Amino acid sequence: MTPSTAGHTPHAQMSVEEFEQLARSAPETVTLELINGKLEVKPVPDGDHGTIFMWLLRQCMQHRPDLDLHPEQGLMVEAYRQGRARPDGALAPRRHFAGQGEWAPADGVLMAVEVTSYDHDTDRRDRAEKPHGYATAGIPVYLLIDREHGTLVVHSEPDKGRYRQQHSYDYGDAVALPHPVSITLDTEELKDYAR
């Protein structure tokens, strides 16, 4: 969806309640999301995907021990469509999600993280729909680790359903994540996982 159509609400495929019931009954090998009013199936991560997530987790813990990087935390995004997303990572203050249910409000999340998969929906899902959903939810930073292009794309300054700033870095670059994350990532190790 483009910013010019942000006020237009197409018919959703299902209600949030129907989605949550379906997501609860889905097998463990399938992750479901409700993005832009559409049911999305998130692919099962491969070994490099998990290794990249752990690389990021270690860097976050080292630089910001006051924060936790939660894998696959369900977030309520896109308030006007009542979307539901499971980013690969949600960076938030320690214990932020304690007492939350399966789907937590995005308030207080400092950064959403996605590591691309090698599937036909990655372009639409991770590069178009997810930035819109995370920006709409007011998440200050969206980090996309794009394995297909060997880049890290840092989105920041959410405004009216889009991120005003977007900077792309190659694997090996020092990547400064803006406030409120305020971490500089050493990405040299990511070259080991490039295809």
mmCIF file of C-alpha atoms in Angstrom:
data_model
loop_
_atom_site.group_PDB
_atom_site.id
_atom_site.type_symbol
_atom_site.label_atom_id
_atom_site.label_comp_id
_atom_site.label_asym_id
_atom_site.label_seq_id
_atom_site.Cartn_x
_atom_site.Cartn_y
_atom_site.Cartn_z
ATOM 1 C CA MET A 1 0.000 0.000 0.000
ATOM 2 C CA THR A 2 1.304 3.421 -0.863
ATOM 3 C CA PRO A 3 1.046 6.418 1.466
ATOM 4 C CA SER A 4 -1.525 7.979 -0.908
ATOM 5 C CA THR A 5 -3.911 5.095 -0.192
ATOM 6 C CA ALA A 6 -3.331 5.070 3.565
ATOM 7 C CA GLY A 7 -6.858 6.342 4.250
ATOM 8 C CA HIS A 8 -8.464 3.634 2.080
ATOM 9 C CA THR A 9 -9.322 0.456 3.956
ATOM 10 C CA PRO A 10 -9.899 -2.506 1.632
ATOM 11 C CA HIS A 11 -12.010 -5.412 2.830
ATOM 12 C CA ALA A 12 -9.981 -7.596 5.187
ATOM 13 C CA GLN A 13 -9.833 -11.320 4.479
ATOM 14 C CA MET A 14 -10.905 -12.099 8.040
ATOM 15 C CA SER A 15 -11.475 -10.493 11.400
ATOM 16 C CA VAL A 16 -8.706 -10.268 13.978
ATOM 17 C CA GLU A 17 -10.607 -12.725 16.172
ATOM 18 C CA GLU A 18 -10.823 -15.249 13.302
ATOM 19 C CA PHE A 19 -7.130 -14.754 12.575
ATOM 20 C CA GLU A 20 -6.074 -15.284 16.196
ATOM 21 C CA GLN A 21 -8.144 -18.488 16.399
ATOM 22 C CA LEU A 22 -6.554 -19.752 13.163
ATOM 23 C CA ALA A 23 -3.039 -18.791 14.342
ATOM 24 C CA ARG A 24 -3.541 -20.690 17.630
ATOM 25 C CA SER A 25 -4.505 -23.852 15.778
ATOM 26 C CA ALA A 26 -1.770 -23.662 13.101
ATOM 27 C CA PRO A 27 0.949 -26.342 13.276
ATOM 28 C CA GLU A 28 4.318 -25.328 14.775
ATOM 29 C CA THR A 29 5.921 -25.462 11.322
ATOM 30 C CA VAL A 30 3.781 -22.525 10.134
ATOM 31 C CA THR A 31 3.825 -18.905 11.324
ATOM 32 C CA LEU A 32 0.811 -16.812 10.383
ATOM 33 C CA GLU A 33 0.512 -13.013 10.284
ATOM 34 C CA LEU A 34 -2.272 -10.575 9.400
ATOM 35 C CA ILE A 35 -0.635 -7.755 7.412
ATOM 36 C CA ASN A 36 -2.521 -5.109 5.428
ATOM 37 C CA GLY A 37 -5.728 -7.025 6.121
ATOM 38 C CA LYS A 38 -4.338 -10.139 4.412
ATOM 39 C CA LEU A 39 -3.383 -13.513 5.818
ATOM 40 C CA GLU A 40 0.358 -14.114 5.381
ATOM 41 C CA VAL A 41 2.336 -17.316 5.863
ATOM 42 C CA LYS A 42 5.868 -16.689 7.100
ATOM 43 C CA PRO A 43 8.383 -19.318 5.951
ATOM 44 C CA VAL A 44 10.190 -21.527 8.434
ATOM 45 C CA PRO A 45 13.697 -20.078 8.962
ATOM 46 C CA ASP A 46 16.779 -21.940 7.729
ATOM 47 C CA GLY A 47 20.048 -22.362 9.648
ATOM 48 C CA ASP A 48 21.696 -19.189 8.319
ATOM 49 C CA HIS A 49 18.563 -17.192 9.186
ATOM 50 C CA GLY A 50 18.775 -18.365 12.804
ATOM 51 C CA THR A 51 22.537 -17.806 12.935
ATOM 52 C CA ILE A 52 22.113 -14.219 11.708
ATOM 53 C CA PHE A 53 19.460 -13.617 14.358
ATOM 54 C CA MET A 54 21.811 -14.934 17.061
ATOM 55 C CA TRP A 55 24.604 -12.668 15.731
ATOM 56 C CA LEU A 56 22.293 -9.685 16.181
ATOM 57 C CA LEU A 57 21.122 -10.874 19.602
ATOM 58 C CA ARG A 58 24.727 -11.071 20.854
ATOM 59 C CA GLN A 59 25.512 -7.557 19.583
ATOM 60 C CA CYS A 60 22.388 -6.106 21.204
ATOM 61 C CA MET A 61 23.172 -7.794 24.528
ATOM 62 C CA GLN A 62 26.781 -6.592 24.417
ATOM 63 C CA HIS A 63 25.980 -2.954 23.615
ATOM 64 C CA ARG A 64 22.610 -2.546 25.343
ATOM 65 C CA PRO A 65 22.194 -4.956 28.293
ATOM 66 C CA ASP A 66 19.175 -2.865 29.329
ATOM 67 C CA LEU A 67 17.280 -4.190 26.279
ATOM 68 C CA ASP A 68 15.992 -7.612 25.212
ATOM 69 C CA LEU A 69 15.695 -8.817 21.631
ATOM 70 C CA HIS A 70 12.617 -11.046 21.629
ATOM 71 C CA PRO A 71 12.380 -13.615 18.820
ATOM 72 C CA GLU A 72 9.006 -13.975 17.107
ATOM 73 C CA GLN A 73 7.061 -11.849 19.630
ATOM 74 C CA GLY A 74 3.553 -11.271 18.282
ATOM 75 C CA LEU A 75 2.834 -7.555 17.869
ATOM 76 C CA MET A 76 -0.362 -5.622 17.253
ATOM 77 C CA VAL A 77 0.422 -3.331 14.310
ATOM 78 C CA GLU A 78 -1.600 -1.168 11.922
ATOM 79 C CA ALA A 79 -4.152 0.130 14.423
ATOM 80 C CA TYR A 80 -6.836 0.927 11.855
ATOM 81 C CA ARG A 81 -6.656 -2.596 10.394
ATOM 82 C CA GLN A 82 -5.813 -4.348 13.652
ATOM 83 C CA GLY A 83 -2.867 -6.143 12.008
ATOM 84 C CA ARG A 84 -0.818 -8.842 13.687
ATOM 85 C CA ALA A 85 2.878 -9.419 12.912
ATOM 86 C CA ARG A 86 5.618 -11.672 14.230
ATOM 87 C CA PRO A 87 8.890 -9.915 13.456
ATOM 88 C CA ASP A 88 12.009 -12.050 13.617
ATOM 89 C CA GLY A 89 13.005 -9.774 16.495
ATOM 90 C CA ALA A 90 11.428 -7.071 18.649
ATOM 91 C CA LEU A 91 13.894 -4.960 20.643
ATOM 92 C CA ALA A 92 12.389 -3.544 23.830
ATOM 93 C CA PRO A 93 13.379 -2.670 27.393
ATOM 94 C CA ARG A 94 14.068 -5.693 29.600
ATOM 95 C CA ARG A 95 10.916 -7.416 30.852
ATOM 96 C CA HIS A 96 8.796 -5.248 28.535
ATOM 97 C CA PHE A 97 6.722 -8.221 27.360
ATOM 98 C CA ALA A 98 6.313 -9.840 30.790
ATOM 99 C CA GLY A 99 2.638 -10.472 31.435
ATOM 100 C CA GLN A 100 1.710 -9.791 27.808
ATOM 101 C CA GLY A 101 -0.298 -12.278 25.832
ATOM 102 C CA GLU A 102 0.565 -13.838 22.498
ATOM 103 C CA TRP A 103 -0.120 -10.491 20.756
ATOM 104 C CA ALA A 104 1.364 -7.497 22.560
ATOM 105 C CA PRO A 105 0.891 -3.802 21.755
ATOM 106 C CA ALA A 106 3.781 -2.341 19.749
ATOM 107 C CA ASP A 107 4.051 0.596 22.188
ATOM 108 C CA GLY A 108 7.511 0.623 23.750
ATOM 109 C CA VAL A 109 9.138 -1.532 21.045
ATOM 110 C CA LEU A 110 12.293 0.300 19.942
ATOM 111 C CA MET A 111 13.115 -1.774 16.866
ATOM 112 C CA ALA A 112 11.522 -4.462 14.719
ATOM 113 C CA VAL A 113 13.893 -6.808 12.890
ATOM 114 C CA GLU A 114 13.318 -8.976 9.836
ATOM 115 C CA VAL A 115 15.854 -11.314 8.246
ATOM 116 C CA THR A 116 14.754 -12.123 4.697
ATOM 117 C CA SER A 117 14.004 -15.628 3.556
ATOM 118 C CA TYR A 118 14.524 -16.993 0.087
ATOM 119 C CA ASP A 119 10.896 -17.190 -1.018
ATOM 120 C CA HIS A 120 8.674 -15.487 -3.581
ATOM 121 C CA ASP A 121 6.860 -13.281 -1.042
ATOM 122 C CA THR A 122 9.946 -11.684 0.568
ATOM 123 C CA ASP A 123 9.910 -8.569 -1.612
ATOM 124 C CA ARG A 124 6.288 -7.709 -0.915
ATOM 125 C CA ARG A 125 6.235 -8.838 2.721
ATOM 126 C CA ASP A 126 9.586 -7.683 4.180
ATOM 127 C CA ARG A 127 10.444 -4.776 1.874
ATOM 128 C CA ALA A 128 6.980 -3.206 1.407
ATOM 129 C CA GLU A 129 4.238 -4.354 3.771
ATOM 130 C CA LYS A 130 6.255 -4.781 6.974
ATOM 131 C CA PRO A 131 7.827 -1.284 6.866
ATOM 132 C CA HIS A 132 4.345 0.178 6.455
ATOM 133 C CA GLY A 133 2.940 -1.845 9.345
ATOM 134 C CA TYR A 134 5.828 -1.091 11.692
ATOM 135 C CA ALA A 135 5.824 2.616 10.811
ATOM 136 C CA THR A 136 2.067 2.802 11.347
ATOM 137 C CA ALA A 137 2.562 1.197 14.772
ATOM 138 C CA GLY A 138 5.142 3.900 15.580
ATOM 139 C CA ILE A 139 8.107 1.535 16.014
ATOM 140 C CA PRO A 140 11.099 3.946 15.842
ATOM 141 C CA VAL A 141 13.491 1.672 13.911
ATOM 142 C CA TYR A 142 12.949 -1.169 11.445
ATOM 143 C CA LEU A 143 16.072 -3.179 10.593
ATOM 144 C CA LEU A 144 15.864 -5.343 7.498
ATOM 145 C CA ILE A 145 18.731 -7.791 7.064
ATOM 146 C CA ASP A 146 18.389 -8.534 3.367
ATOM 147 C CA ARG A 147 20.207 -11.774 2.589
ATOM 148 C CA GLU A 148 19.361 -11.659 -1.121
ATOM 149 C CA HIS A 149 21.122 -8.305 -1.573
ATOM 150 C CA GLY A 150 23.779 -8.687 1.170
ATOM 151 C CA THR A 151 22.607 -5.488 2.829
ATOM 152 C CA LEU A 152 21.192 -4.099 6.036
ATOM 153 C CA VAL A 153 18.494 -1.486 5.521
ATOM 154 C CA VAL A 154 17.798 0.805 8.464
ATOM 155 C CA HIS A 155 14.392 2.507 8.440
ATOM 156 C CA SER A 156 13.757 5.290 10.964
ATOM 157 C CA GLU A 157 11.579 8.312 11.748
ATOM 158 C CA PRO A 158 8.101 6.780 11.347
ATOM 159 C CA ASP A 159 5.562 9.291 10.059
ATOM 160 C CA LYS A 160 2.056 8.697 8.655
ATOM 161 C CA GLY A 161 2.558 5.020 7.855
ATOM 162 C CA ARG A 162 6.037 5.245 6.375
ATOM 163 C CA TYR A 163 9.625 5.703 7.498
ATOM 164 C CA ARG A 164 11.060 9.065 6.480
ATOM 165 C CA GLN A 165 14.674 7.824 6.610
ATOM 166 C CA GLN A 166 16.043 4.710 4.920
ATOM 167 C CA HIS A 167 19.746 3.906 4.732
ATOM 168 C CA SER A 168 21.293 0.827 3.139
ATOM 169 C CA TYR A 169 24.624 -0.699 4.184
ATOM 170 C CA ASP A 170 26.635 -3.574 2.720
ATOM 171 C CA TYR A 171 27.699 -6.578 4.756
ATOM 172 C CA GLY A 172 30.995 -5.565 6.367
ATOM 173 C CA ASP A 173 30.017 -1.930 6.986
ATOM 174 C CA ALA A 174 29.656 -0.438 10.451
ATOM 175 C CA VAL A 175 25.911 0.142 10.816
ATOM 176 C CA ALA A 176 24.828 2.871 13.235
ATOM 177 C CA LEU A 177 21.297 2.203 14.457
ATOM 178 C CA PRO A 178 19.693 5.552 15.352
ATOM 179 C CA HIS A 179 18.161 6.664 18.642
ATOM 180 C CA PRO A 180 16.492 5.179 20.639
ATOM 181 C CA VAL A 181 18.439 2.001 19.754
ATOM 182 C CA SER A 182 21.844 3.714 19.598
ATOM 183 C CA ILE A 183 23.938 0.662 18.714
ATOM 184 C CA THR A 184 26.658 0.411 16.066
ATOM 185 C CA LEU A 185 26.701 -3.055 14.518
ATOM 186 C CA ASP A 186 29.890 -4.724 13.309
ATOM 187 C CA THR A 187 28.569 -6.610 10.272
ATOM 188 C CA GLU A 188 31.802 -8.252 9.064
ATOM 189 C CA GLU A 189 30.590 -11.706 10.207
ATOM 190 C CA LEU A 190 27.558 -11.486 7.903
ATOM 191 C CA LYS A 191 29.863 -11.963 4.902
ATOM 192 C CA ASP A 192 30.197 -15.595 6.046
ATOM 193 C CA TYR A 193 26.477 -16.143 5.370
ATOM 194 C CA ALA A 194 26.238 -14.423 1.974
ATOM 195 C CA ARG A 195 25.185 -16.587 -0.943
#
